[in-house]
PDB file of C-alpha atoms in Angstrom:
ATOM      1  CA  MET A   1      46.794  25.415 -15.380  1.00 84.00           C
ATOM      2  CA  LEU A   2      43.022  25.534 -15.453  1.00 88.00           C
ATOM      3  CA  THR A   3      40.341  27.738 -14.124  1.00 90.00           C
ATOM      4  CA  ILE A   4      37.487  25.752 -12.577  1.00 92.00           C
ATOM      5  CA  GLY A   5      35.349  26.303 -15.355  1.00 92.00           C
ATOM      6  CA  GLN A   6      38.074  24.975 -17.634  1.00 93.00           C
ATOM      7  CA  LEU A   7      38.509  22.073 -15.376  1.00 92.00           C
ATOM      8  CA  ALA A   8      34.693  21.181 -15.563  1.00 93.00           C
ATOM      9  CA  ALA A   9      34.575  21.454 -19.218  1.00 94.00           C
ATOM     10  CA  THR A  10      37.403  19.184 -19.662  1.00 92.00           C
ATOM     11  CA  ALA A  11      36.195  16.528 -17.473  1.00 91.00           C
ATOM     12  CA  GLY A  12      32.472  16.855 -18.531  1.00 92.00           C
ATOM     13  CA  VAL A  13      31.103  18.161 -15.137  1.00 93.00           C
ATOM     14  CA  THR A  14      29.744  21.185 -14.028  1.00 94.00           C
ATOM     15  CA  VAL A  15      31.113  23.759 -11.747  1.00 94.00           C
ATOM     16  CA  ARG A  16      28.944  23.079  -9.255  1.00 94.00           C
ATOM     17  CA  ALA A  17      29.983  19.440  -9.386  1.00 93.00           C
ATOM     18  CA  VAL A  18      33.207  20.432  -8.980  1.00 94.00           C
ATOM     19  CA  ARG A  19      32.823  22.350  -5.975  1.00 93.00           C
ATOM     20  CA  HIS A  20      30.705  19.607  -4.507  1.00 93.00           C
ATOM     21  CA  TYR A  21      33.452  17.357  -4.918  1.00 93.00           C
ATOM     22  CA  HIS A  22      35.757  19.781  -3.011  1.00 93.00           C
ATOM     23  CA  HIS A  23      33.052  19.902  -0.221  1.00 92.00           C
ATOM     24  CA  VAL A  24      33.013  16.265   0.279  1.00 90.00           C
ATOM     25  CA  GLY A  25      36.850  15.599   0.138  1.00 90.00           C
ATOM     26  CA  LEU A  26      37.277  13.883  -2.960  1.00 90.00           C
ATOM     27  CA  LEU A  27      39.005  16.362  -5.027  1.00 91.00           C
ATOM     28  CA  PRO A  28      41.789  18.652  -3.236  1.00 90.00           C
ATOM     29  CA  GLU A  29      41.054  22.346  -3.339  1.00 90.00           C
ATOM     30  CA  PRO A  30      44.391  24.306  -4.518  1.00 89.00           C
ATOM     31  CA  GLU A  31      45.255  27.566  -3.209  1.00 86.00           C
ATOM     32  CA  ARG A  32      44.497  30.548  -4.889  1.00 86.00           C
ATOM     33  CA  ASP A  33      46.920  32.502  -6.981  1.00 83.00           C
ATOM     34  CA  ARG A  34      47.953  36.185  -6.937  1.00 83.00           C
ATOM     35  CA  SER A  35      45.030  37.263  -8.855  1.00 83.00           C
ATOM     36  CA  GLY A  36      42.468  35.303  -6.343  1.00 84.00           C
ATOM     37  CA  TYR A  37      41.836  32.392  -8.652  1.00 84.00           C
ATOM     38  CA  ARG A  38      41.958  28.666  -8.116  1.00 86.00           C
ATOM     39  CA  ARG A  39      44.228  27.003 -10.719  1.00 91.00           C
ATOM     40  CA  TYR A  40      44.096  23.451 -11.434  1.00 92.00           C
ATOM     41  CA  SER A  41      46.478  21.258 -12.824  1.00 91.00           C
ATOM     42  CA  ALA A  42      46.500  18.532 -15.427  1.00 91.00           C
ATOM     43  CA  GLN A  43      46.329  15.793 -12.617  1.00 91.00           C
ATOM     44  CA  ALA A  44      43.312  17.345 -11.208  1.00 91.00           C
ATOM     45  CA  ALA A  45      41.532  16.967 -14.682  1.00 92.00           C
ATOM     46  CA  VAL A  46      42.670  13.224 -14.496  1.00 91.00           C
ATOM     47  CA  ASP A  47      41.425  12.919 -11.005  1.00 90.00           C
ATOM     48  CA  LEU A  48      38.069  14.428 -11.830  1.00 92.00           C
ATOM     49  CA  ILE A  49      37.511  12.357 -14.790  1.00 93.00           C
ATOM     50  CA  ARG A  50      38.171   9.312 -12.710  1.00 89.00           C
ATOM     51  CA  ILE A  51      35.681  10.547 -10.154  1.00 92.00           C
ATOM     52  CA  ARG A  52      32.833  11.368 -12.511  1.00 91.00           C
ATOM     53  CA  THR A  53      33.433   7.935 -14.302  1.00 89.00           C
ATOM     54  CA  LEU A  54      32.828   6.036 -11.010  1.00 88.00           C
ATOM     55  CA  ALA A  55      30.268   8.075 -10.007  1.00 88.00           C
ATOM     56  CA  GLU A  56      28.534   7.583 -13.443  1.00 87.00           C
ATOM     57  CA  ALA A  57      29.064   3.748 -13.014  1.00 84.00           C
ATOM     58  CA  GLY A  58      26.888   3.935  -9.737  1.00 83.00           C
ATOM     59  CA  VAL A  59      29.797   3.753  -7.102  1.00 85.00           C
ATOM     60  CA  PRO A  60      28.680   5.812  -3.980  1.00 87.00           C
ATOM     61  CA  LEU A  61      30.508   8.809  -3.474  1.00 88.00           C
ATOM     62  CA  ALA A  62      31.679   7.569   0.006  1.00 88.00           C
ATOM     63  CA  ARG A  63      33.497   4.775  -1.483  1.00 86.00           C
ATOM     64  CA  ILE A  64      35.064   6.806  -4.568  1.00 89.00           C
ATOM     65  CA  ASP A  65      38.047   8.249  -2.522  1.00 88.00           C
ATOM     66  CA  ALA A  66      39.168   4.754  -1.376  1.00 87.00           C
ATOM     67  CA  LEU A  67      38.868   3.418  -4.921  1.00 86.00           C
ATOM     68  CA  LEU A  68      40.956   6.226  -6.270  1.00 84.00           C
ATOM     69  CA  HIS A  69      43.856   5.147  -4.076  1.00 84.00           C
ATOM     70  CA  ALA A  70      43.556   1.414  -4.208  1.00 84.00           C
ATOM     71  CA  ARG A  71      45.501  -1.156  -5.600  1.00 86.00           C
ATOM     72  CA  PRO A  72      44.540  -3.452  -8.559  1.00 85.00           C
ATOM     73  CA  ALA A  73      43.887  -6.392  -6.459  1.00 88.00           C
ATOM     74  CA  GLU A  74      42.019  -4.032  -3.859  1.00 86.00           C
ATOM     75  CA  PHE A  75      40.115  -2.115  -6.718  1.00 85.00           C
ATOM     76  CA  ALA A  76      38.783  -5.297  -8.105  1.00 88.00           C
ATOM     77  CA  ALA A  77      37.493  -6.676  -4.949  1.00 88.00           C
ATOM     78  CA  ALA A  78      35.828  -3.136  -4.239  1.00 84.00           C
ATOM     79  CA  VAL A  79      34.336  -3.072  -7.910  1.00 83.00           C
ATOM     80  CA  ASP A  80      32.917  -6.522  -7.150  1.00 87.00           C
ATOM     81  CA  ASP A  81      31.498  -5.674  -3.861  1.00 86.00           C
ATOM     82  CA  ILE A  82      29.930  -2.719  -5.372  1.00 84.00           C
ATOM     83  CA  ASP A  83      28.394  -4.598  -8.416  1.00 85.00           C
ATOM     84  CA  ALA A  84      26.942  -6.988  -5.750  1.00 88.00           C
ATOM     85  CA  GLU A  85      25.324  -4.051  -4.000  1.00 85.00           C
ATOM     86  CA  LEU A  86      24.018  -2.439  -7.168  1.00 84.00           C
ATOM     87  CA  GLN A  87      22.543  -6.074  -8.294  1.00 88.00           C
ATOM     88  CA  ARG A  88      20.524  -6.208  -4.794  1.00 89.00           C
ATOM     89  CA  LYS A  89      19.344  -2.630  -5.612  1.00 87.00           C
ATOM     90  CA  ILE A  90      18.300  -3.617  -8.952  1.00 88.00           C
ATOM     91  CA  ASP A  91      16.594  -6.611  -7.590  1.00 90.00           C
ATOM     92  CA  GLN A  92      14.680  -4.315  -5.046  1.00 89.00           C
ATOM     93  CA  LEU A  93      13.692  -1.929  -7.708  1.00 86.00           C
ATOM     94  CA  THR A  94      12.454  -4.794  -9.897  1.00 87.00           C
ATOM     95  CA  GLU A  95      10.435  -5.871  -6.857  1.00 83.00           C
ATOM     96  CA  HIS A  96       9.030  -2.186  -6.523  1.00 79.00           C
ATOM     97  CA  ARG A  97       8.079  -1.995 -10.151  1.00 77.00           C
ATOM     98  CA  ARG A  98       6.375  -5.369  -9.912  1.00 71.00           C
ATOM     99  CA  ARG A  99       4.305  -4.228  -6.950  1.00 67.00           C
ATOM    100  CA  ILE A 100       3.508  -0.777  -8.563  1.00 70.00           C
ATOM    101  CA  THR A 101       2.439  -2.560 -11.831  1.00 63.00           C
ATOM    102  CA  ALA A 102       0.213  -4.627  -9.388  1.00 58.00           C
ATOM    103  CA  LEU A 103      -1.319  -1.504  -8.004  1.00 58.00           C
ATOM    104  CA  ALA A 104      -2.935  -1.123 -11.348  1.00 55.00           C
ATOM    105  CA  GLY A 105      -5.380  -3.931 -10.339  1.00 55.00           C
ATOM    106  CA  GLY A 106      -6.227  -2.340  -7.062  1.00 60.00           C
ATOM    107  CA  GLU A 107      -7.785  -5.293  -4.936  1.00 64.00           C
ATOM    108  CA  GLU A 108      -5.164  -7.834  -6.480  1.00 64.00           C
ATOM    109  CA  LEU A 109      -2.433  -6.366  -4.573  1.00 64.00           C
ATOM    110  CA  VAL A 110      -3.704  -7.001  -1.231  1.00 74.00           C
ATOM    111  CA  LEU A 111      -6.445  -9.637  -1.373  1.00 84.00           C
ATOM    112  CA  PRO A 112      -6.694 -13.427  -2.339  1.00 87.00           C
ATOM    113  CA  ALA A 113      -8.175 -14.206  -5.838  1.00 88.00           C
ATOM    114  CA  GLY A 114     -11.351 -15.503  -4.131  1.00 92.00           C
ATOM    115  CA  VAL A 115     -11.979 -12.141  -2.688  1.00 91.00           C
ATOM    116  CA  VAL A 116     -11.215  -9.964  -5.755  1.00 89.00           C
ATOM    117  CA  ALA A 117     -13.752 -12.661  -7.747  1.00 91.00           C
ATOM    118  CA  ASN A 118     -16.378 -12.093  -5.288  1.00 92.00           C
ATOM    119  CA  LEU A 119     -16.131  -8.098  -5.277  1.00 91.00           C
ATOM    120  CA  ASN A 120     -16.238  -8.086  -9.133  1.00 91.00           C
ATOM    121  CA  ARG A 121     -19.259 -10.529  -8.973  1.00 92.00           C
ATOM    122  CA  MET A 122     -21.080  -7.750  -6.826  1.00 91.00           C
ATOM    123  CA  ARG A 123     -20.072  -5.329  -9.427  1.00 91.00           C
ATOM    124  CA  GLY A 124     -21.803  -7.365 -11.942  1.00 92.00           C
ATOM    125  CA  LEU A 125     -24.892  -7.495  -9.821  1.00 91.00           C
ATOM    126  CA  GLY A 126     -25.299  -4.027  -9.482  1.00 92.00           C
ATOM    127  CA  VAL A 127     -23.930  -3.062  -6.306  1.00 90.00           C
ATOM    128  CA  SER A 128     -22.442   0.408  -5.927  1.00 90.00           C
ATOM    129  CA  GLU A 129     -18.611   0.948  -5.889  1.00 89.00           C
ATOM    130  CA  ARG A 130     -19.054   2.551  -2.653  1.00 88.00           C
ATOM    131  CA  THR A 131     -20.473  -0.596  -1.020  1.00 88.00           C
ATOM    132  CA  VAL A 132     -17.740  -2.727  -2.842  1.00 88.00           C
ATOM    133  CA  ARG A 133     -14.808  -0.472  -1.610  1.00 86.00           C
ATOM    134  CA  LEU A 134     -16.523  -1.047   2.088  1.00 86.00           C
ATOM    135  CA  GLU A 135     -16.707  -4.484   1.427  1.00 87.00           C
ATOM    136  CA  ARG A 136     -13.251  -4.726   0.262  1.00 88.00           C
ATOM    137  CA  ASP A 137     -12.027  -2.960   3.287  1.00 86.00           C
ATOM    138  CA  VAL A 138     -13.637  -5.531   5.633  1.00 85.00           C
ATOM    139  CA  TRP A 139     -11.843  -8.276   3.868  1.00 89.00           C
ATOM    140  CA  ILE A 140      -8.470  -6.442   4.438  1.00 86.00           C
ATOM    141  CA  LEU A 141      -9.307  -6.085   8.102  1.00 85.00           C
ATOM    142  CA  MET A 142     -10.484  -9.592   8.178  1.00 85.00           C
ATOM    143  CA  GLN A 143      -7.219 -10.920   6.445  1.00 86.00           C
ATOM    144  CA  ALA A 144      -5.160  -9.165   9.168  1.00 85.00           C
ATOM    145  CA  LEU A 145      -7.261 -10.194  12.070  1.00 84.00           C
ATOM    146  CA  ASP A 146      -8.481 -13.697  11.341  1.00 85.00           C
ATOM    147  CA  PRO A 147      -6.487 -15.133   8.430  1.00 88.00           C
ATOM    148  CA  GLU A 148      -7.607 -18.798   9.029  1.00 91.00           C
ATOM    149  CA  SER A 149     -11.241 -18.094   8.369  1.00 88.00           C
ATOM    150  CA  MET A 150     -10.679 -16.383   4.970  1.00 91.00           C
ATOM    151  CA  PRO A 151     -10.697 -19.564   2.691  1.00 93.00           C
ATOM    152  CA  GLN A 152     -14.315 -20.593   4.196  1.00 91.00           C
ATOM    153  CA  ALA A 153     -15.835 -17.105   4.428  1.00 90.00           C
ATOM    154  CA  ILE A 154     -14.746 -16.639   0.953  1.00 93.00           C
ATOM    155  CA  LYS A 155     -16.530 -19.663  -0.005  1.00 93.00           C
ATOM    156  CA  ASP A 156     -19.558 -18.736   1.711  1.00 89.00           C
ATOM    157  CA  LYS A 157     -19.654 -15.383   0.438  1.00 89.00           C
ATOM    158  CA  ALA A 158     -19.571 -16.809  -3.270  1.00 92.00           C
ATOM    159  CA  ALA A 159     -22.293 -19.077  -2.475  1.00 90.00           C
ATOM    160  CA  SER A 160     -24.307 -16.337  -1.082  1.00 87.00           C
ATOM    161  CA  PHE A 161     -24.817 -14.878  -4.550  1.00 88.00           C
ATOM    162  CA  ASP A 162     -26.212 -17.951  -5.880  1.00 91.00           C
ATOM    163  CA  ASP A 163     -29.112 -17.436  -3.691  1.00 90.00           C
ATOM    164  CA  PRO A 164     -31.746 -14.917  -5.279  1.00 92.00           C
ATOM    165  CA  GLU A 165     -33.024 -13.916  -1.813  1.00 91.00           C
ATOM    166  CA  THR A 166     -29.679 -13.118  -0.302  1.00 89.00           C
ATOM    167  CA  THR A 167     -28.807 -11.309  -3.522  1.00 91.00           C
ATOM    168  CA  ARG A 168     -31.929  -9.221  -3.034  1.00 92.00           C
ATOM    169  CA  LEU A 169     -31.284  -8.212   0.539  1.00 90.00           C
ATOM    170  CA  TYR A 170     -27.593  -7.625  -0.236  1.00 88.00           C
ATOM    171  CA  LEU A 171     -28.709  -4.864  -2.921  1.00 91.00           C
ATOM    172  CA  ALA A 172     -31.480  -3.544  -0.401  1.00 92.00           C
ATOM    173  CA  CYS A 173     -28.411  -2.867   2.002  1.00 89.00           C
ATOM    174  CA  ASP A 174     -26.575  -1.144  -0.801  1.00 90.00           C
ATOM    175  CA  GLN A 175     -29.520   1.251  -1.097  1.00 92.00           C
ATOM    176  CA  SER A 176     -30.074   1.791   2.316  1.00 92.00           C
ATOM    177  CA  ILE A 177     -26.550   3.280   3.120  1.00 89.00           C
ATOM    178  CA  ASP A 178     -27.932   6.738   3.051  1.00 90.00           C
ATOM    179  CA  TRP A 179     -31.133   6.102   4.652  1.00 93.00           C
ATOM    180  CA  ASP A 180     -31.919   7.895   7.952  1.00 94.00           C
ATOM    181  CA  PRO A 181     -31.800   5.378  10.800  1.00 92.00           C
ATOM    182  CA  HIS A 182     -35.313   5.564  11.694  1.00 93.00           C
ATOM    183  CA  ASP A 183     -36.619   5.630   8.145  1.00 94.00           C
ATOM    184  CA  PRO A 184     -39.475   2.957   8.158  1.00 94.00           C
ATOM    185  CA  ARG A 185     -37.672   1.299   5.377  1.00 95.00           C
ATOM    186  CA  VAL A 186     -34.817   0.293   7.778  1.00 94.00           C
ATOM    187  CA  ASP A 187     -37.285  -1.514  10.460  1.00 94.00           C
ATOM    188  CA  GLN A 188     -38.417  -3.424   7.416  1.00 95.00           C
ATOM    189  CA  LEU A 189     -34.984  -4.525   6.465  1.00 92.00           C
ATOM    190  CA  ILE A 190     -34.169  -5.324   9.990  1.00 92.00           C
ATOM    191  CA  ASP A 191     -36.992  -7.735  10.070  1.00 94.00           C
ATOM    192  CA  GLU A 192     -35.923  -9.273   6.691  1.00 93.00           C
ATOM    193  CA  LEU A 193     -32.491  -9.589   7.692  1.00 90.00           C
ATOM    194  CA  ASP A 194     -33.361 -10.994  11.043  1.00 89.00           C
ATOM    195  CA  ASN A 195     -35.429 -13.790   9.226  1.00 91.00           C
ATOM    196  CA  TRP A 196     -32.868 -14.563   6.754  1.00 88.00           C
ATOM    197  CA  GLU A 197     -30.321 -14.987   9.925  1.00 84.00           C
ATOM    198  CA  ILE A 198     -32.732 -17.393  11.427  1.00 85.00           C
ATOM    199  CA  ASP A 199     -33.258 -19.383   8.254  1.00 84.00           C
ATOM    200  CA  HIS A 200     -29.348 -19.602   7.498  1.00 77.00           C
ATOM    201  CA  ALA A 201     -28.521 -20.201  11.275  1.00 72.00           C
ATOM    202  CA  ARG A 202     -26.452 -17.041  11.454  1.00 67.00           C
ATOM    203  CA  ASP A 203     -25.808 -15.124  14.533  1.00 56.00           C
ATOM    204  CA  SER A 204     -24.845 -11.428  14.216  1.00 57.00           C
ATOM    205  CA  SER A 205     -23.588 -10.907  17.931  1.00 53.00           C
ATOM    206  CA  GLU A 206     -20.600 -13.568  17.288  1.00 53.00           C
ATOM    207  CA  GLN A 207     -18.395 -11.536  15.389  1.00 51.00           C
ATOM    208  CA  GLY A 208     -15.088 -12.520  17.650  1.00 48.00           C
ATOM    209  CA  ASN A 209     -11.770 -11.396  15.818  1.00 47.00           C
ATOM    210  CA  THR A 210     -13.696  -9.450  13.396  1.00 46.00           C
ATOM    211  CA  ALA A 211     -15.557  -7.073  15.316  1.00 52.00           C
ATOM    212  CA  LEU A 212     -13.267  -4.289  14.062  1.00 55.00           C
ATOM    213  CA  ALA A 213     -13.761  -5.252  10.527  1.00 52.00           C
ATOM    214  CA  PHE A 214     -17.580  -4.566  10.908  1.00 56.00           C
ATOM    215  CA  SER A 215     -16.848  -1.549  12.829  1.00 63.00           C
ATOM    216  CA  ARG A 216     -15.694  -0.336   9.261  1.00 66.00           C
ATOM    217  CA  VAL A 217     -19.042  -0.777   7.990  1.00 67.00           C
ATOM    218  CA  ILE A 218     -20.605   0.782  10.830  1.00 71.00           C
ATOM    219  CA  GLU A 219     -18.472   4.035  10.308  1.00 76.00           C
ATOM    220  CA  ALA A 220     -19.920   4.187   6.756  1.00 77.00           C
ATOM    221  CA  SER A 221     -23.511   4.473   7.711  1.00 87.00           C
ATOM    222  CA  PRO A 222     -25.623   5.598  10.697  1.00 90.00           C
ATOM    223  CA  ALA A 223     -28.447   3.310   8.970  1.00 91.00           C
ATOM    224  CA  TRP A 224     -26.222   0.096   8.845  1.00 89.00           C
ATOM    225  CA  GLN A 225     -24.966   1.006  12.660  1.00 89.00           C
ATOM    226  CA  ARG A 226     -28.538   0.585  13.588  1.00 91.00           C
ATOM    227  CA  ILE A 227     -29.379  -2.183  11.664  1.00 90.00           C
ATOM    228  CA  LEU A 228     -25.970  -4.223  12.844  1.00 87.00           C
ATOM    229  CA  GLY A 229     -27.044  -3.044  16.479  1.00 88.00           C
ATOM    230  CA  VAL A 230     -30.381  -4.359  16.467  1.00 91.00           C
ATOM    231  CA  LEU A 231     -29.586  -7.595  14.562  1.00 88.00           C
ATOM    232  CA  SER A 232     -26.853  -8.373  17.110  1.00 87.00           C
ATOM    233  CA  GLN A 233     -29.067  -7.818  20.053  1.00 89.00           C
ATOM    234  CA  ARG A 234     -31.940  -9.903  18.506  1.00 89.00           C
ATOM    235  CA  ALA A 235     -29.336 -12.638  18.034  1.00 86.00           C
ATOM    236  CA  LYS A 236     -27.953 -12.682  21.480  1.00 87.00           C
ATOM    237  CA  GLN A 237     -31.460 -12.707  22.835  1.00 88.00           C
ATOM    238  CA  ARG A 238     -32.414 -15.609  20.652  1.00 85.00           C
ATOM    239  CA  ARG A 239     -29.395 -17.534  22.344  1.00 83.00           C
ATOM    240  CA  THR A 240     -30.235 -16.757  25.852  1.00 84.00           C
ATOM    241  CA  THR A 241     -34.296 -17.187  25.490  1.00 79.00           C
ATOM    242  CA  GLY A 242     -34.750 -19.121  21.923  1.00 61.00           C
ATOM    243  CA  GLN A 243     -37.072 -16.260  20.859  1.00 54.00           C
ATOM    244  CA  VAL A 244     -36.664 -13.033  18.578  1.00 45.00           C
ATOM    245  CA  GLY A 245     -36.442 -10.128  20.675  1.00 42.00           C
ATOM    246  CA  ALA A 246     -37.865  -6.712  20.000  1.00 43.00           C
ATOM    247  CA  GLU A 247     -35.698  -3.705  19.540  1.00 45.00           C
ATOM    248  CA  PRO A 248     -35.325  -1.964  23.028  1.00 43.00           C
TER     249      PRO A 248
END
């Protein structure tokens, strides 16, 4: 007869594991002898080795008891079922690994290649990483809110960087993020951006489904909040009166 320590050593497990198998009902717990110790038979050692082998093979503890008492055909069928389940888990983990690897690329995980190319081009032009991240967030929201507009928006953004004046204004907006909203430079930038919108037939008041996306920009800077607010109001006035309105 074996003590619990001897049983554990024979089966290659810990005493704690033996007690756990008792707790979950996989291994019967023998009565104590006159000395108050539990004594285990050779059969208990065999059962424990089988339990350990099945557990190490990836068989869930909840299914081990049935396998211990299964007939050969039932055992084979159960093992096939468990193998299929393990394969599904392997496939799932493989996909998790792929996605985790993709995280190293940052934007590539959640954005189309065209957007990522535009973000990298912004970095190459000298746009601050903070503004690049804000632009990334806007694209993420746009993709969720208005995915059908994404292909054209990506093309338009790429083309805009070929225009020196557009690039200059973009860099000016990047620099203005920390300006006081009533800094005179903000007024000058508003006028320049308003003229750009007129020249390019753009309308800041028509955001549609992308309003939430642009709110991400507004959250980032009081100066940008004022810039976008004034541009939007001027665009509305142009649509109703045909003239550029003044800031209220």
